[in-house]
Short mmCIF file of N, CA and C in Angstrom, two decimals:
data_model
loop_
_atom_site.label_atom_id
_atom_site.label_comp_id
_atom_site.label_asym_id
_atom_site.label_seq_id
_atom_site.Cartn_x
_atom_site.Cartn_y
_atom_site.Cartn_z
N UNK A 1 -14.97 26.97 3.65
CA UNK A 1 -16.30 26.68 3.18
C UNK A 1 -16.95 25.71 4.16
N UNK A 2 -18.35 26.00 4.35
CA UNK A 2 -18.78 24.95 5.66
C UNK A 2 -20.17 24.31 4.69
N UNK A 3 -19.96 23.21 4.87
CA UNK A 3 -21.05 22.39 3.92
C UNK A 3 -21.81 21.03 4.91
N UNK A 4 -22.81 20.84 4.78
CA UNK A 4 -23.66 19.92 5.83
C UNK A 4 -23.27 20.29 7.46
N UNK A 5 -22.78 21.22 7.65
CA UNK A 5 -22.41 21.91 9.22
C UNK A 5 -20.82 21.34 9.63
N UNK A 6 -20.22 21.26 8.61
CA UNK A 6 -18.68 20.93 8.37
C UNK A 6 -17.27 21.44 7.58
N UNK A 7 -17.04 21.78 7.80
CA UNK A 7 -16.09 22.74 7.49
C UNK A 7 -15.42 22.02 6.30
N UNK A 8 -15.51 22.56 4.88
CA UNK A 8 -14.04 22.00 3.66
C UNK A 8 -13.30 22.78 3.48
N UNK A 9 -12.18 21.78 2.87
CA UNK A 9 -11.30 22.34 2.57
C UNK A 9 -11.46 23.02 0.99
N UNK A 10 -10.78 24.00 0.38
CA UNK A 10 -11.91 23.93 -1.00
C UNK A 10 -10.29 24.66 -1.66
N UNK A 11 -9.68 24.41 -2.20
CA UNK A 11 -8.33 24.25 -3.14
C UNK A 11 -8.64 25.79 -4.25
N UNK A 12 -9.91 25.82 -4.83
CA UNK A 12 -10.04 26.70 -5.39
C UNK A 12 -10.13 28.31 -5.15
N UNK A 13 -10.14 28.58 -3.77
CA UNK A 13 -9.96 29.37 -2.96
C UNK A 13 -8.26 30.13 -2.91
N UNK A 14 -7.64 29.48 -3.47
CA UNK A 14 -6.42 30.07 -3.96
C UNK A 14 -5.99 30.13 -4.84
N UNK A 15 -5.00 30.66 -5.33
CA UNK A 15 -5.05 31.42 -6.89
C UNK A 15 -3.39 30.77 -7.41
N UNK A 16 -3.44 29.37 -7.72
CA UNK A 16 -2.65 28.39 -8.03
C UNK A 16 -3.40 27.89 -8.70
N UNK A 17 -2.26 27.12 -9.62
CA UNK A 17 -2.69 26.01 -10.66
C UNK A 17 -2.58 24.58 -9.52
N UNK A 18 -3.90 24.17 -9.49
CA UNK A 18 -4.14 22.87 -8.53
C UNK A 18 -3.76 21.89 -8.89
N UNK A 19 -2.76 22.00 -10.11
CA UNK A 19 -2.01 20.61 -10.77
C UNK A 19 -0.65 20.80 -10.06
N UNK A 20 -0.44 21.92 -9.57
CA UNK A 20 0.76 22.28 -8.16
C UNK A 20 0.64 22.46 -7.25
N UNK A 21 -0.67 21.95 -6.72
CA UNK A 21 -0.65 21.84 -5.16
C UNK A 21 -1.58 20.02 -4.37
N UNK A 22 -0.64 20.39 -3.95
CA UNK A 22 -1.34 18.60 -2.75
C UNK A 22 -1.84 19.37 -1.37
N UNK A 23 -2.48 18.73 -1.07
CA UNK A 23 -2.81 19.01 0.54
C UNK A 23 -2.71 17.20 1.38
N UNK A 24 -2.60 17.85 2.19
CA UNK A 24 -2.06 16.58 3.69
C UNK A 24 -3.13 16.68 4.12
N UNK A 25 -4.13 15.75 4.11
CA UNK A 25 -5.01 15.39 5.42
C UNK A 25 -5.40 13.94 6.29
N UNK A 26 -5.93 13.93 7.16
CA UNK A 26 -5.94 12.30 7.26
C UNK A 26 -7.61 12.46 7.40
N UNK A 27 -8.22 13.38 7.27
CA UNK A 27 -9.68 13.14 6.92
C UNK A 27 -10.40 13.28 5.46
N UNK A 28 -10.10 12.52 4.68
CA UNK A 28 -11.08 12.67 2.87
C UNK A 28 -11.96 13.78 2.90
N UNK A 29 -13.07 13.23 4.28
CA UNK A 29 -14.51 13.96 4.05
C UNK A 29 -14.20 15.43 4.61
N UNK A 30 -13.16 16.16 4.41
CA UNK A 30 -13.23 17.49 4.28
C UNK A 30 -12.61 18.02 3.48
N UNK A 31 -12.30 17.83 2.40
CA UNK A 31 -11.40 17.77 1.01
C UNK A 31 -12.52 17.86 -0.09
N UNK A 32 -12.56 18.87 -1.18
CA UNK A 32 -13.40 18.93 -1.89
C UNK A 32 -12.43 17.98 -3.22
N UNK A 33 -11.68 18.82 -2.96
CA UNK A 33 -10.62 18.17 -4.25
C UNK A 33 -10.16 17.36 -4.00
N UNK A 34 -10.28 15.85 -3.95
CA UNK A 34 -9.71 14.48 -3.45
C UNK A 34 -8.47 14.30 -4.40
N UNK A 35 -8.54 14.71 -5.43
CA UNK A 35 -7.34 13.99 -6.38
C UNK A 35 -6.03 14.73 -6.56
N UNK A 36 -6.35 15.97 -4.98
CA UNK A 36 -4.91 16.79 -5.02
C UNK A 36 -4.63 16.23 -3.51
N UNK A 37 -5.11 15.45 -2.49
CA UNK A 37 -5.35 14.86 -1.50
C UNK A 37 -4.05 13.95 -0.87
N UNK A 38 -3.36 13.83 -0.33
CA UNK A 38 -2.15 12.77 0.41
C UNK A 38 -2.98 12.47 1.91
N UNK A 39 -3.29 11.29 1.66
CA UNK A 39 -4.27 10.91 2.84
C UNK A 39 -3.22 10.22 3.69
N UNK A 40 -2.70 10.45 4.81
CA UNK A 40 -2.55 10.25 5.72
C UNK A 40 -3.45 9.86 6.84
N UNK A 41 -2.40 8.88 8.05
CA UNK A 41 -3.61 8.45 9.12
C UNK A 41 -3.05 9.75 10.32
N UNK A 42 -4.48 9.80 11.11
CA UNK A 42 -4.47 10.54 12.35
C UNK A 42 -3.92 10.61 13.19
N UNK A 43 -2.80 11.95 13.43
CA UNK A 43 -1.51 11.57 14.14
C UNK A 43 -2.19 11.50 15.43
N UNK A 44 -1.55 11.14 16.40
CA UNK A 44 -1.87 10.14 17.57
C UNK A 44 -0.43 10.20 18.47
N UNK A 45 -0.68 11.13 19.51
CA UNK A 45 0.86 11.52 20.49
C UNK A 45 1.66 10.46 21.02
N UNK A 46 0.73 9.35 20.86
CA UNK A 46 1.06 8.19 21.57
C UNK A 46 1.79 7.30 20.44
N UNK A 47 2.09 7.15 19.10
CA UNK A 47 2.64 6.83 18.24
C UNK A 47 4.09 7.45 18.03
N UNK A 48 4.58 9.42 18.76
CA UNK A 48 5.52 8.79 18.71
C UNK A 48 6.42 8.28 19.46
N UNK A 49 5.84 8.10 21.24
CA UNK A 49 6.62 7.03 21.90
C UNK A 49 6.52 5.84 21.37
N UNK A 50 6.01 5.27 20.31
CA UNK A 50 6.19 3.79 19.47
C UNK A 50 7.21 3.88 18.41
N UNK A 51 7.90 5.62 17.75
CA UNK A 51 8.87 5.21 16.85
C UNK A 51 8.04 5.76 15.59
N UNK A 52 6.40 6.11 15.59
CA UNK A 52 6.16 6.77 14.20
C UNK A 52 6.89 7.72 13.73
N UNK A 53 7.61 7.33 12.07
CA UNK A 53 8.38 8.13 11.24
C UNK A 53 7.19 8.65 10.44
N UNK A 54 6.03 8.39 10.55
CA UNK A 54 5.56 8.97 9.23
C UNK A 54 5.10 10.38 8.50
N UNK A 55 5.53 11.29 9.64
CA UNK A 55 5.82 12.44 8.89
C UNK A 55 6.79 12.95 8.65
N UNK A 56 7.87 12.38 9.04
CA UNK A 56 9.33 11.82 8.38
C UNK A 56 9.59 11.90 7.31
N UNK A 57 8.83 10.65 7.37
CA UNK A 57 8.98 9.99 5.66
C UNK A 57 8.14 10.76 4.75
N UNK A 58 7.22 11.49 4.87
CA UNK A 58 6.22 12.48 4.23
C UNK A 58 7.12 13.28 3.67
N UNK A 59 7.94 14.08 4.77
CA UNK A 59 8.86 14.73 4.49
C UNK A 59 10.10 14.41 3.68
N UNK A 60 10.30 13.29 3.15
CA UNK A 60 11.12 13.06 2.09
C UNK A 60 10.54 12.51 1.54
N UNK A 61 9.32 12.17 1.39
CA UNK A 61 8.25 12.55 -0.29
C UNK A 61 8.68 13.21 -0.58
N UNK A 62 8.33 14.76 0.03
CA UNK A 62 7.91 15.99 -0.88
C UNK A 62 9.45 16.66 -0.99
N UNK A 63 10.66 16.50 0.10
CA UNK A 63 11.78 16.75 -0.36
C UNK A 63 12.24 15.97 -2.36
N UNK A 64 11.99 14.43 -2.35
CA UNK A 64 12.12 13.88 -3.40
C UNK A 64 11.18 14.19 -4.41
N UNK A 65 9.98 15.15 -4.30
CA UNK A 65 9.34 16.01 -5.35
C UNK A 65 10.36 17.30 -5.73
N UNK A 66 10.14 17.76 -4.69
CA UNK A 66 11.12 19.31 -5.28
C UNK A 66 12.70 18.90 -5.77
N UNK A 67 13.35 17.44 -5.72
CA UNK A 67 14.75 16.96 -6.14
C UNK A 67 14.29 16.91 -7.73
N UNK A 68 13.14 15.98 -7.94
CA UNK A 68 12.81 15.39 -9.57
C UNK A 68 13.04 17.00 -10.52
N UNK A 69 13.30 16.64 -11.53
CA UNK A 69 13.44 17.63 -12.58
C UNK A 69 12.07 17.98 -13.49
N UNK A 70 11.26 17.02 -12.82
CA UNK A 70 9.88 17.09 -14.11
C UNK A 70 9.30 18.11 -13.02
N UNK A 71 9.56 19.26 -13.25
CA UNK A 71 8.60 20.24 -12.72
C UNK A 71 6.96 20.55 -13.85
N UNK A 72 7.27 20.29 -14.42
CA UNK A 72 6.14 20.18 -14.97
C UNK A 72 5.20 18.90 -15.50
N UNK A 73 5.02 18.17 -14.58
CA UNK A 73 4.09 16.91 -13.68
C UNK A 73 3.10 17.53 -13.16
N UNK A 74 2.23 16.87 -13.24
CA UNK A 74 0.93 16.89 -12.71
C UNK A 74 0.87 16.68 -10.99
N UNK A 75 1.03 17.44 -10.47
CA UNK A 75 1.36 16.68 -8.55
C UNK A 75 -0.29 16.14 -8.28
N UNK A 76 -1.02 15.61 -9.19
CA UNK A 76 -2.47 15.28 -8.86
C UNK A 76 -1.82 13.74 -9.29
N UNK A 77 -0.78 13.94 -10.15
CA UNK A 77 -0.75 12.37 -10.57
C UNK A 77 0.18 11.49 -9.44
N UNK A 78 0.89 12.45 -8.76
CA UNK A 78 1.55 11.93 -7.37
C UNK A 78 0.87 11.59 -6.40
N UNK A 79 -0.40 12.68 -6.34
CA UNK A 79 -1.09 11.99 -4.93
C UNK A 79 -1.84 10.99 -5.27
N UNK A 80 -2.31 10.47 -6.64
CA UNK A 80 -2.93 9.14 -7.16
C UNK A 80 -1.65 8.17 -6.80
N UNK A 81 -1.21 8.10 -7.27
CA UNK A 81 0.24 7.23 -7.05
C UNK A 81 0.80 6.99 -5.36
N UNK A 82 0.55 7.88 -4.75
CA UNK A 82 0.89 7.87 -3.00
C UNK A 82 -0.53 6.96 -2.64
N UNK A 83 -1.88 7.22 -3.33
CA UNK A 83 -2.92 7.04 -2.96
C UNK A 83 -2.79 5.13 -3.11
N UNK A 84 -2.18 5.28 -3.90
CA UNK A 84 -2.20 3.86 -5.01
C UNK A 84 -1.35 3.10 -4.30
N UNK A 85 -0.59 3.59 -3.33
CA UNK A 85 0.44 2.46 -2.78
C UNK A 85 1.98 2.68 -2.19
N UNK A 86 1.88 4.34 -2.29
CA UNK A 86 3.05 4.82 -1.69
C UNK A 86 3.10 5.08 -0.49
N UNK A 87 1.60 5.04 0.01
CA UNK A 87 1.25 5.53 1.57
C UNK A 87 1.24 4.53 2.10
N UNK A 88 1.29 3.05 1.49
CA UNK A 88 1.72 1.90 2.59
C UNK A 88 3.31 1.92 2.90
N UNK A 89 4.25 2.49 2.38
CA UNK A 89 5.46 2.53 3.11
C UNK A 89 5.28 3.33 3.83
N UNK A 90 4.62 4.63 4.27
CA UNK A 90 4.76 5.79 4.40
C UNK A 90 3.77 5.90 6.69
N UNK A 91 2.93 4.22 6.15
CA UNK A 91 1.82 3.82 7.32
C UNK A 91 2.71 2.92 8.42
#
């Protein structure tokens, strides 16, 4: 979907229950659906000759999603919760 001459992302465009899906971006303003959103910062080639794990560690987020047994969770209430303070370990 392209909106003000910018391309979104638009969640409803697929044929899932959006209480089971997150998307990864490190830009908000192309995300229609913010509250299925894991905001990440802008990877940067030069971060990982510094040692950035953080899609690493992303990656055992979502490994430690598919471990939990509550499959039936809201994954909108995870990316509030990552939003809320899980993405500072993760930065």
């Amino acid at each position: 979907m392209v909106s003000e001459g910018r391309a979104k992302q638009d969640l409803t465009k697929i044929s899932e229950d959006l209480s089971r899906v997150l998307l990864v971006d490190w830009d908000s303003s192309r995300v229609i659906q913010k509250e299925n959103l894991i905001l990440i910062k802008k990877f940067n080639d030069l971060e990982i000759l510094r040692g950035d794990q953080s899609l690493i560690d992303l990656a055992d987020f979502f490994h430690g999603i598919m471990d939990d047994k509550r499959f039936g969770i809201d994954l909108r209430d995870i990316a509030k919760a990552f939003d809320d303070g899980i993405s500072t370990q993760i930065e």
